[in-house]
PDB file of C-alpha atoms in Angstrom:
ATOM      1  CA  MET A  24      78.980  97.544 104.746  1.00 94.00           C
ATOM      2  CA  LEU A  25      75.811  95.963 103.399  1.00 91.00           C
ATOM      3  CA  ASN A  26      74.535  95.330 106.924  1.00 90.00           C
ATOM      4  CA  GLU A  27      74.774  99.069 107.540  1.00 92.00           C
ATOM      5  CA  THR A  28      72.716 100.199 104.556  1.00 92.00           C
ATOM      6  CA  ASN A  29      71.275  97.191 102.678  1.00 88.00           C
ATOM      7  CA  SER A  30      70.723  94.392 105.177  1.00 87.00           C
ATOM      8  CA  ASN A  31      68.379  92.653 102.749  1.00 90.00           C
ATOM      9  CA  ILE A  32      71.348  91.787 100.488  1.00 90.00           C
ATOM     10  CA  LYS A  33      72.953  88.484 101.464  1.00 90.00           C
ATOM     11  CA  ILE A  34      76.396  87.388 100.255  1.00 92.00           C
ATOM     12  CA  ASP A  35      77.674  83.878  99.586  1.00 94.00           C
ATOM     13  CA  GLN A  36      80.892  82.792  97.933  1.00 92.00           C
ATOM     14  CA  ILE A  37      82.754  79.885  96.401  1.00 93.00           C
ATOM     15  CA  THR A  38      86.489  80.595  96.305  1.00 90.00           C
ATOM     16  CA  PHE A  39      89.595  78.427  96.429  1.00 89.00           C
ATOM     17  CA  PRO A  40      93.286  79.427  96.474  1.00 86.00           C
ATOM     18  CA  GLY A  41      94.919  79.501  93.050  1.00 85.00           C
ATOM     19  CA  ILE A  42      91.864  78.219  91.169  1.00 91.00           C
ATOM     20  CA  SER A  43      91.094  79.901  87.853  1.00 93.00           C
ATOM     21  CA  LEU A  44      87.565  80.440  86.612  1.00 95.00           C
ATOM     22  CA  SER A  45      87.852  77.498  84.220  1.00 95.00           C
ATOM     23  CA  LYS A  46      89.139  75.178  86.948  1.00 94.00           C
ATOM     24  CA  HIS A  47      86.049  75.965  89.012  1.00 96.00           C
ATOM     25  CA  LEU A  48      84.139  74.050  86.347  1.00 96.00           C
ATOM     26  CA  ASP A  49      86.489  71.176  85.496  1.00 95.00           C
ATOM     27  CA  ASN A  50      88.201  70.328  88.804  1.00 95.00           C
ATOM     28  CA  ILE A  51      86.870  68.464  91.819  1.00 96.00           C
ATOM     29  CA  ILE A  52      88.180  69.850  95.104  1.00 94.00           C
ATOM     30  CA  GLU A  53      89.494  66.995  97.244  1.00 94.00           C
ATOM     31  CA  GLU A  54      91.164  69.075  99.948  1.00 92.00           C
ATOM     32  CA  SER A  55      91.300  72.807 100.583  1.00 89.00           C
ATOM     33  CA  SER A  56      92.601  75.234 103.205  1.00 86.00           C
ATOM     34  CA  GLU A  57      93.469  78.931 103.222  1.00 79.00           C
ATOM     35  CA  ASP A  58      96.766  78.400 101.392  1.00 80.00           C
ATOM     36  CA  HIS A  59      96.588  74.839 100.043  1.00 87.00           C
ATOM     37  CA  ILE A  60      94.395  72.930  97.642  1.00 92.00           C
ATOM     38  CA  ARG A  61      94.340  69.438  96.133  1.00 94.00           C
ATOM     39  CA  THR A  62      92.159  68.724  93.109  1.00 95.00           C
ATOM     40  CA  ARG A  63      91.466  66.153  90.416  1.00 96.00           C
ATOM     41  CA  LEU A  64      89.922  66.538  86.996  1.00 94.00           C
ATOM     42  CA  LYS A  65      86.145  66.183  86.854  1.00 96.00           C
ATOM     43  CA  GLN A  66      84.989  62.870  85.457  1.00 95.00           C
ATOM     44  CA  GLU A  67      81.692  61.888  83.836  1.00 95.00           C
ATOM     45  CA  GLY A  68      78.923  62.139  86.392  1.00 95.00           C
ATOM     46  CA  ASP A  69      80.826  64.567  88.650  1.00 97.00           C
ATOM     47  CA  THR A  70      79.558  68.017  89.623  1.00 97.00           C
ATOM     48  CA  THR A  71      82.049  70.567  90.889  1.00 97.00           C
ATOM     49  CA  ALA A  72      81.500  72.565  94.077  1.00 95.00           C
ATOM     50  CA  THR A  73      81.060  75.718  92.011  1.00 96.00           C
ATOM     51  CA  GLU A  74      78.480  74.133  89.719  1.00 97.00           C
ATOM     52  CA  LYS A  75      76.523  73.023  92.794  1.00 96.00           C
ATOM     53  CA  LYS A  76      76.740  76.490  94.346  1.00 96.00           C
ATOM     54  CA  ILE A  77      75.496  78.250  91.188  1.00 96.00           C
ATOM     55  CA  GLN A  78      72.558  75.861  90.891  1.00 95.00           C
ATOM     56  CA  GLU A  79      71.543  76.236  94.560  1.00 94.00           C
ATOM     57  CA  LYS A  80      69.302  79.237  93.869  1.00 93.00           C
ATOM     58  CA  LYS A  81      68.467  81.970  91.384  1.00 93.00           C
ATOM     59  CA  TRP A  82      71.307  84.389  92.093  1.00 95.00           C
ATOM     60  CA  ASP A  83      70.603  88.089  91.532  1.00 95.00           C
ATOM     61  CA  ILE A  84      74.284  88.996  91.194  1.00 96.00           C
ATOM     62  CA  ILE A  85      77.267  86.814  90.344  1.00 97.00           C
ATOM     63  CA  ILE A  86      80.807  88.192  90.534  1.00 97.00           C
ATOM     64  CA  LYS A  87      83.346  86.311  88.443  1.00 97.00           C
ATOM     65  CA  GLN A  88      87.045  86.424  89.257  1.00 96.00           C
ATOM     66  CA  THR A  89      90.011  84.820  87.563  1.00 95.00           C
ATOM     67  CA  GLY A  90      93.729  85.487  87.764  1.00 92.00           C
ATOM     68  CA  THR A  91      95.312  88.230  85.687  1.00 96.00           C
ATOM     69  CA  VAL A  92      97.711  85.917  83.835  1.00 97.00           C
ATOM     70  CA  ALA A  93      94.838  83.767  82.546  1.00 96.00           C
ATOM     71  CA  VAL A  94      93.402  86.871  80.901  1.00 97.00           C
ATOM     72  CA  LEU A  95      96.664  88.310  79.545  1.00 98.00           C
ATOM     73  CA  ILE A  96      97.605  85.182  77.575  1.00 98.00           C
ATOM     74  CA  PRO A  97      95.395  85.237  74.435  1.00 98.00           C
ATOM     75  CA  GLU A  98      94.990  81.463  74.134  1.00 97.00           C
ATOM     76  CA  SER A  99      94.047  81.138  77.783  1.00 97.00           C
ATOM     77  CA  ARG A 100      91.549  83.974  77.560  1.00 98.00           C
ATOM     78  CA  LYS A 101      89.908  82.596  74.399  1.00 97.00           C
ATOM     79  CA  TYR A 102      89.877  78.870  75.123  1.00 96.00           C
ATOM     80  CA  LYS A 103      89.680  78.706  78.934  1.00 96.00           C
ATOM     81  CA  THR A 104      88.319  81.889  80.524  1.00 98.00           C
ATOM     82  CA  ASP A 105      85.733  82.905  77.928  1.00 98.00           C
ATOM     83  CA  PRO A 106      84.075  79.435  77.756  1.00 97.00           C
ATOM     84  CA  ALA A 107      83.990  79.299  81.573  1.00 97.00           C
ATOM     85  CA  ILE A 108      82.173  82.636  81.742  1.00 98.00           C
ATOM     86  CA  LYS A 109      79.612  81.434  79.214  1.00 97.00           C
ATOM     87  CA  GLN A 110      79.093  78.153  81.076  1.00 97.00           C
ATOM     88  CA  ILE A 111      78.515  79.900  84.410  1.00 96.00           C
ATOM     89  CA  LYS A 112      75.823  82.061  82.823  1.00 95.00           C
ATOM     90  CA  LYS A 113      74.113  78.919  81.501  1.00 95.00           C
ATOM     91  CA  LEU A 114      74.180  77.307  84.942  1.00 96.00           C
ATOM     92  CA  ASN A 115      72.445  80.213  86.674  1.00 94.00           C
ATOM     93  CA  ASP A 116      68.669  79.872  86.415  1.00 92.00           C
ATOM     94  CA  ASN A 117      67.907  83.596  86.532  1.00 94.00           C
ATOM     95  CA  ASP A 118      67.590  85.514  83.285  1.00 92.00           C
ATOM     96  CA  ASN A 119      67.651  88.837  85.166  1.00 95.00           C
ATOM     97  CA  SER A 120      70.958  88.304  86.990  1.00 96.00           C
ATOM     98  CA  ARG A 121      73.675  90.926  87.027  1.00 97.00           C
ATOM     99  CA  TYR A 122      77.105  89.540  86.163  1.00 98.00           C
ATOM    100  CA  ILE A 123      80.172  91.449  87.308  1.00 98.00           C
ATOM    101  CA  LEU A 124      83.684  90.675  86.105  1.00 98.00           C
ATOM    102  CA  PHE A 125      86.436  91.442  88.621  1.00 98.00           C
ATOM    103  CA  ASN A 126      88.973  93.603  86.736  1.00 98.00           C
ATOM    104  CA  THR A 127      92.195  93.028  88.673  1.00 97.00           C
ATOM    105  CA  TRP A 128      95.143  95.333  89.331  1.00 98.00           C
ATOM    106  CA  THR A 129      98.830  95.451  88.503  1.00 97.00           C
ATOM    107  CA  GLY A 130     101.162  93.600  90.830  1.00 94.00           C
ATOM    108  CA  LYS A 131     104.728  94.437  91.735  1.00 95.00           C
ATOM    109  CA  VAL A 132     106.793  93.461  88.687  1.00 95.00           C
ATOM    110  CA  GLU A 133     110.411  93.800  87.610  1.00 96.00           C
ATOM    111  CA  TYR A 134     110.116  95.024  84.031  1.00 98.00           C
ATOM    112  CA  PRO A 135     110.343  93.778  81.359  1.00 98.00           C
ATOM    113  CA  GLU A 136     108.179  90.749  82.212  1.00 98.00           C
ATOM    114  CA  GLN A 137     106.217  88.179  80.275  1.00 98.00           C
ATOM    115  CA  TYR A 138     103.887  85.442  81.498  1.00 98.00           C
ATOM    116  CA  CYS A 139     103.608  82.089  79.758  1.00 98.00           C
ATOM    117  CA  TYR A 140     101.630  78.860  80.030  1.00 97.00           C
ATOM    118  CA  SER A 141     102.683  75.559  78.517  1.00 97.00           C
ATOM    119  CA  GLY A 142     100.308  73.880  76.109  1.00 96.00           C
ATOM    120  CA  PHE A 143      99.842  71.204  78.777  1.00 93.00           C
ATOM    121  CA  MET A 144      98.139  73.823  80.985  1.00 93.00           C
ATOM    122  CA  LEU A 145      95.751  74.870  78.217  1.00 94.00           C
ATOM    123  CA  GLY A 146      94.350  71.512  77.195  1.00 90.00           C
ATOM    124  CA  ASP A 147      94.630  68.551  74.862  1.00 89.00           C
ATOM    125  CA  SER A 148      94.184  70.604  71.682  1.00 92.00           C
ATOM    126  CA  PHE A 149      97.466  72.426  72.319  1.00 95.00           C
ATOM    127  CA  ASN A 150     101.052  71.283  71.841  1.00 94.00           C
ATOM    128  CA  ARG A 151     101.878  70.363  75.438  1.00 92.00           C
ATOM    129  CA  ASP A 152     105.521  71.451  75.081  1.00 92.00           C
ATOM    130  CA  GLU A 153     104.870  74.782  73.363  1.00 97.00           C
ATOM    131  CA  ARG A 154     104.817  78.030  75.356  1.00 97.00           C
ATOM    132  CA  TYR A 155     101.898  80.432  74.970  1.00 98.00           C
ATOM    133  CA  CYS A 156     102.681  83.894  76.287  1.00 98.00           C
ATOM    134  CA  SER A 157     101.293  87.312  77.154  1.00 98.00           C
ATOM    135  CA  PRO A 158     102.625  90.437  75.462  1.00 98.00           C
ATOM    136  CA  GLU A 159     105.832  91.688  77.050  1.00 98.00           C
ATOM    137  CA  LEU A 160     105.150  94.035  79.958  1.00 98.00           C
ATOM    138  CA  VAL A 161     107.449  97.066  79.882  1.00 98.00           C
ATOM    139  CA  ASN A 162     106.047  99.407  82.545  1.00 98.00           C
ATOM    140  CA  GLU A 163     103.169  99.677  84.998  1.00 97.00           C
ATOM    141  CA  LEU A 164     100.928 101.889  82.893  1.00 97.00           C
ATOM    142  CA  GLN A 165     101.217  99.596  79.870  1.00 98.00           C
ATOM    143  CA  TYR A 166     100.612  96.594  82.162  1.00 98.00           C
ATOM    144  CA  LEU A 167      97.437  98.237  83.507  1.00 98.00           C
ATOM    145  CA  THR A 168      96.274  99.074  79.993  1.00 98.00           C
ATOM    146  CA  LEU A 169      96.678  95.453  78.892  1.00 98.00           C
ATOM    147  CA  ILE A 170      94.816  94.206  81.950  1.00 98.00           C
ATOM    148  CA  ASN A 171      91.937  96.619  81.387  1.00 98.00           C
ATOM    149  CA  GLU A 172      91.696  95.928  77.651  1.00 98.00           C
ATOM    150  CA  ASN A 173      91.576  92.169  78.086  1.00 98.00           C
ATOM    151  CA  TYR A 174      88.990  92.200  80.874  1.00 98.00           C
ATOM    152  CA  ALA A 175      86.959  94.729  78.883  1.00 98.00           C
ATOM    153  CA  ALA A 176      86.998  92.423  75.848  1.00 98.00           C
ATOM    154  CA  LEU A 177      85.646  89.558  77.962  1.00 98.00           C
ATOM    155  CA  ALA A 178      83.009  91.797  79.508  1.00 98.00           C
ATOM    156  CA  LYS A 179      81.835  93.052  76.106  1.00 98.00           C
ATOM    157  CA  GLU A 180      81.760  89.553  74.591  1.00 97.00           C
ATOM    158  CA  ASN A 181      79.646  88.216  77.460  1.00 97.00           C
ATOM    159  CA  SER A 182      77.520  91.247  78.432  1.00 97.00           C
ATOM    160  CA  LEU A 183      79.126  91.616  81.857  1.00 98.00           C
ATOM    161  CA  GLU A 184      79.548  94.633  84.076  1.00 98.00           C
ATOM    162  CA  LEU A 185      83.194  95.416  84.723  1.00 98.00           C
ATOM    163  CA  SER A 186      84.666  96.472  88.043  1.00 98.00           C
ATOM    164  CA  LYS A 187      87.230  99.281  88.168  1.00 97.00           C
ATOM    165  CA  HIS A 188      89.697  97.715  90.571  1.00 98.00           C
ATOM    166  CA  GLY A 189      92.669  98.131  88.246  1.00 98.00           C
ATOM    167  CA  ASP A 190      92.196 101.867  87.724  1.00 98.00           C
ATOM    168  CA  ILE A 191      91.270 102.599  91.325  1.00 98.00           C
ATOM    169  CA  PHE A 192      94.167 100.624  92.821  1.00 98.00           C
ATOM    170  CA  TYR A 193      96.522 102.409  90.412  1.00 97.00           C
ATOM    171  CA  LYS A 194      95.068 105.813  91.383  1.00 97.00           C
ATOM    172  CA  VAL A 195      95.469 105.141  95.099  1.00 97.00           C
ATOM    173  CA  SER A 196      99.053 103.936  94.642  1.00 96.00           C
ATOM    174  CA  GLU A 197      99.953 106.990  92.554  1.00 96.00           C
ATOM    175  CA  ASN A 198      98.224 109.586  94.735  1.00 95.00           C
ATOM    176  CA  ASN A 199      98.945 108.015  98.116  1.00 95.00           C
ATOM    177  CA  PRO A 200     102.162 105.945  97.824  1.00 93.00           C
ATOM    178  CA  LYS A 201     102.398 105.609 101.613  1.00 93.00           C
ATOM    179  CA  ILE A 202      99.144 103.640 101.663  1.00 96.00           C
ATOM    180  CA  LYS A 203     100.213 100.028 101.197  1.00 96.00           C
ATOM    181  CA  ILE A 204      97.329  98.357  99.429  1.00 97.00           C
ATOM    182  CA  LEU A 205      99.296  95.215  98.539  1.00 97.00           C
ATOM    183  CA  GLU A 206     100.486  92.697 101.121  1.00 95.00           C
ATOM    184  CA  ASP A 207     103.023  91.112  98.755  1.00 95.00           C
ATOM    185  CA  ASP A 208     103.574  91.225  94.990  1.00 94.00           C
ATOM    186  CA  ILE A 209      99.897  90.766  94.120  1.00 94.00           C
ATOM    187  CA  HIS A 210      97.582  90.054  97.088  1.00 94.00           C
ATOM    188  CA  PRO A 211      95.787  92.933  98.809  1.00 96.00           C
ATOM    189  CA  SER A 212      96.708  94.039 102.304  1.00 97.00           C
ATOM    190  CA  LYS A 213      93.967  94.774 104.828  1.00 97.00           C
ATOM    191  CA  LEU A 214      93.808  98.273 103.335  1.00 98.00           C
ATOM    192  CA  GLY A 215      93.596  96.824  99.831  1.00 98.00           C
ATOM    193  CA  ALA A 216      90.850  94.400 100.858  1.00 97.00           C
ATOM    194  CA  PHE A 217      88.885  97.310 102.335  1.00 98.00           C
ATOM    195  CA  LEU A 218      89.323  99.307  99.134  1.00 98.00           C
ATOM    196  CA  SER A 219      88.149  96.325  97.094  1.00 98.00           C
ATOM    197  CA  ALA A 220      85.091  95.970  99.312  1.00 97.00           C
ATOM    198  CA  CYS A 221      84.276  99.662  98.836  1.00 98.00           C
ATOM    199  CA  ILE A 222      84.435  99.213  95.045  1.00 98.00           C
ATOM    200  CA  PHE A 223      82.032  96.288  95.122  1.00 97.00           C
ATOM    201  CA  TYR A 224      79.764  98.027  97.637  1.00 97.00           C
ATOM    202  CA  ALA A 225      79.362 100.971  95.270  1.00 97.00           C
ATOM    203  CA  MET A 226      78.746  98.680  92.291  1.00 96.00           C
ATOM    204  CA  ILE A 227      76.199  96.465  94.009  1.00 95.00           C
ATOM    205  CA  THR A 228      74.212  99.210  95.757  1.00 95.00           C
ATOM    206  CA  ASN A 229      74.803 102.261  93.505  1.00 94.00           C
ATOM    207  CA  GLU A 230      75.515 104.141  96.721  1.00 95.00           C
ATOM    208  CA  ASP A 231      78.491 106.269  97.755  1.00 95.00           C
ATOM    209  CA  ALA A 232      80.971 104.388  99.940  1.00 96.00           C
ATOM    210  CA  SER A 233      82.007 107.711 101.512  1.00 96.00           C
ATOM    211  CA  ASN A 234      78.693 107.792 103.365  1.00 95.00           C
ATOM    212  CA  LEU A 235      79.478 104.578 105.221  1.00 95.00           C
ATOM    213  CA  GLU A 236      80.380 104.669 108.895  1.00 96.00           C
ATOM    214  CA  TYR A 237      81.953 101.209 108.747  1.00 96.00           C
ATOM    215  CA  ASN A 238      85.766 101.285 108.507  1.00 96.00           C
ATOM    216  CA  ALA A 239      86.859  97.701 109.344  1.00 96.00           C
ATOM    217  CA  ASP A 240      88.788  98.925 112.412  1.00 95.00           C
ATOM    218  CA  LEU A 241      91.117 100.923 110.178  1.00 97.00           C
ATOM    219  CA  ASP A 242      92.382 104.386 110.987  1.00 95.00           C
ATOM    220  CA  THR A 243      89.424 106.665 110.259  1.00 96.00           C
ATOM    221  CA  GLN A 244      91.404 109.042 108.065  1.00 95.00           C
ATOM    222  CA  LEU A 245      92.847 106.183 105.991  1.00 96.00           C
ATOM    223  CA  ALA A 246      89.448 104.549 105.636  1.00 97.00           C
ATOM    224  CA  ASN A 247      87.944 107.821 104.440  1.00 96.00           C
ATOM    225  CA  VAL A 248      90.672 108.260 101.831  1.00 97.00           C
ATOM    226  CA  LEU A 249      89.983 104.776 100.491  1.00 98.00           C
ATOM    227  CA  LYS A 250      86.207 105.303 100.442  1.00 97.00           C
ATOM    228  CA  ALA A 251      86.610 108.575  98.561  1.00 97.00           C
ATOM    229  CA  SER A 252      88.884 106.886  96.009  1.00 97.00           C
ATOM    230  CA  VAL A 253      85.937 104.901  94.668  1.00 96.00           C
ATOM    231  CA  GLU A 254      84.097 108.022  93.460  1.00 79.00           C
TER     232      GLU A 254
END
């Protein structure tokens, strides 16, 4: 998409399967593949792969993504995700950077549902055997509202731009239920990945995705529906 209209914009990434934003800063990656990862806690003198990547250059735009559950559980959001966001901003040596927070979507859930972490997962200051939980999820619209509110709180606290993935994915699912934007309970299908790319394209360039010719080898009509959904 960017090659078509903004070839001067270059993209790099540092992503690992199942790694939260906080783990990007406190875990050393020892082994990683598309669906497997092995890590150890960072020790004194270590620098994580993400810390190295951020300090490589003065990034103009940094997009931050962390899993939905980490944001829905208040203790995780306050003591893990929020500090990680602040630390990433400190690491980037560009005072004029744009920071975008990836606002995720609702997955396929059997309601009611509730997500919990043990204190062990949150750190030494927590009771390792106690459970720390999200609010109970009772339907998809309430689930989406909770997602949006919690990402919005993080964005406001840290002066971040906020993507609209949650709302747009919900709109596409409601208006076009035959378009399968999820591959499984949470991960995007090829159609979902294309929709996500359109959202970021519009955010990064301030241009209309509907004007793009690129359609990722999708059916032209489907691709046009997804592009138009970003408006």
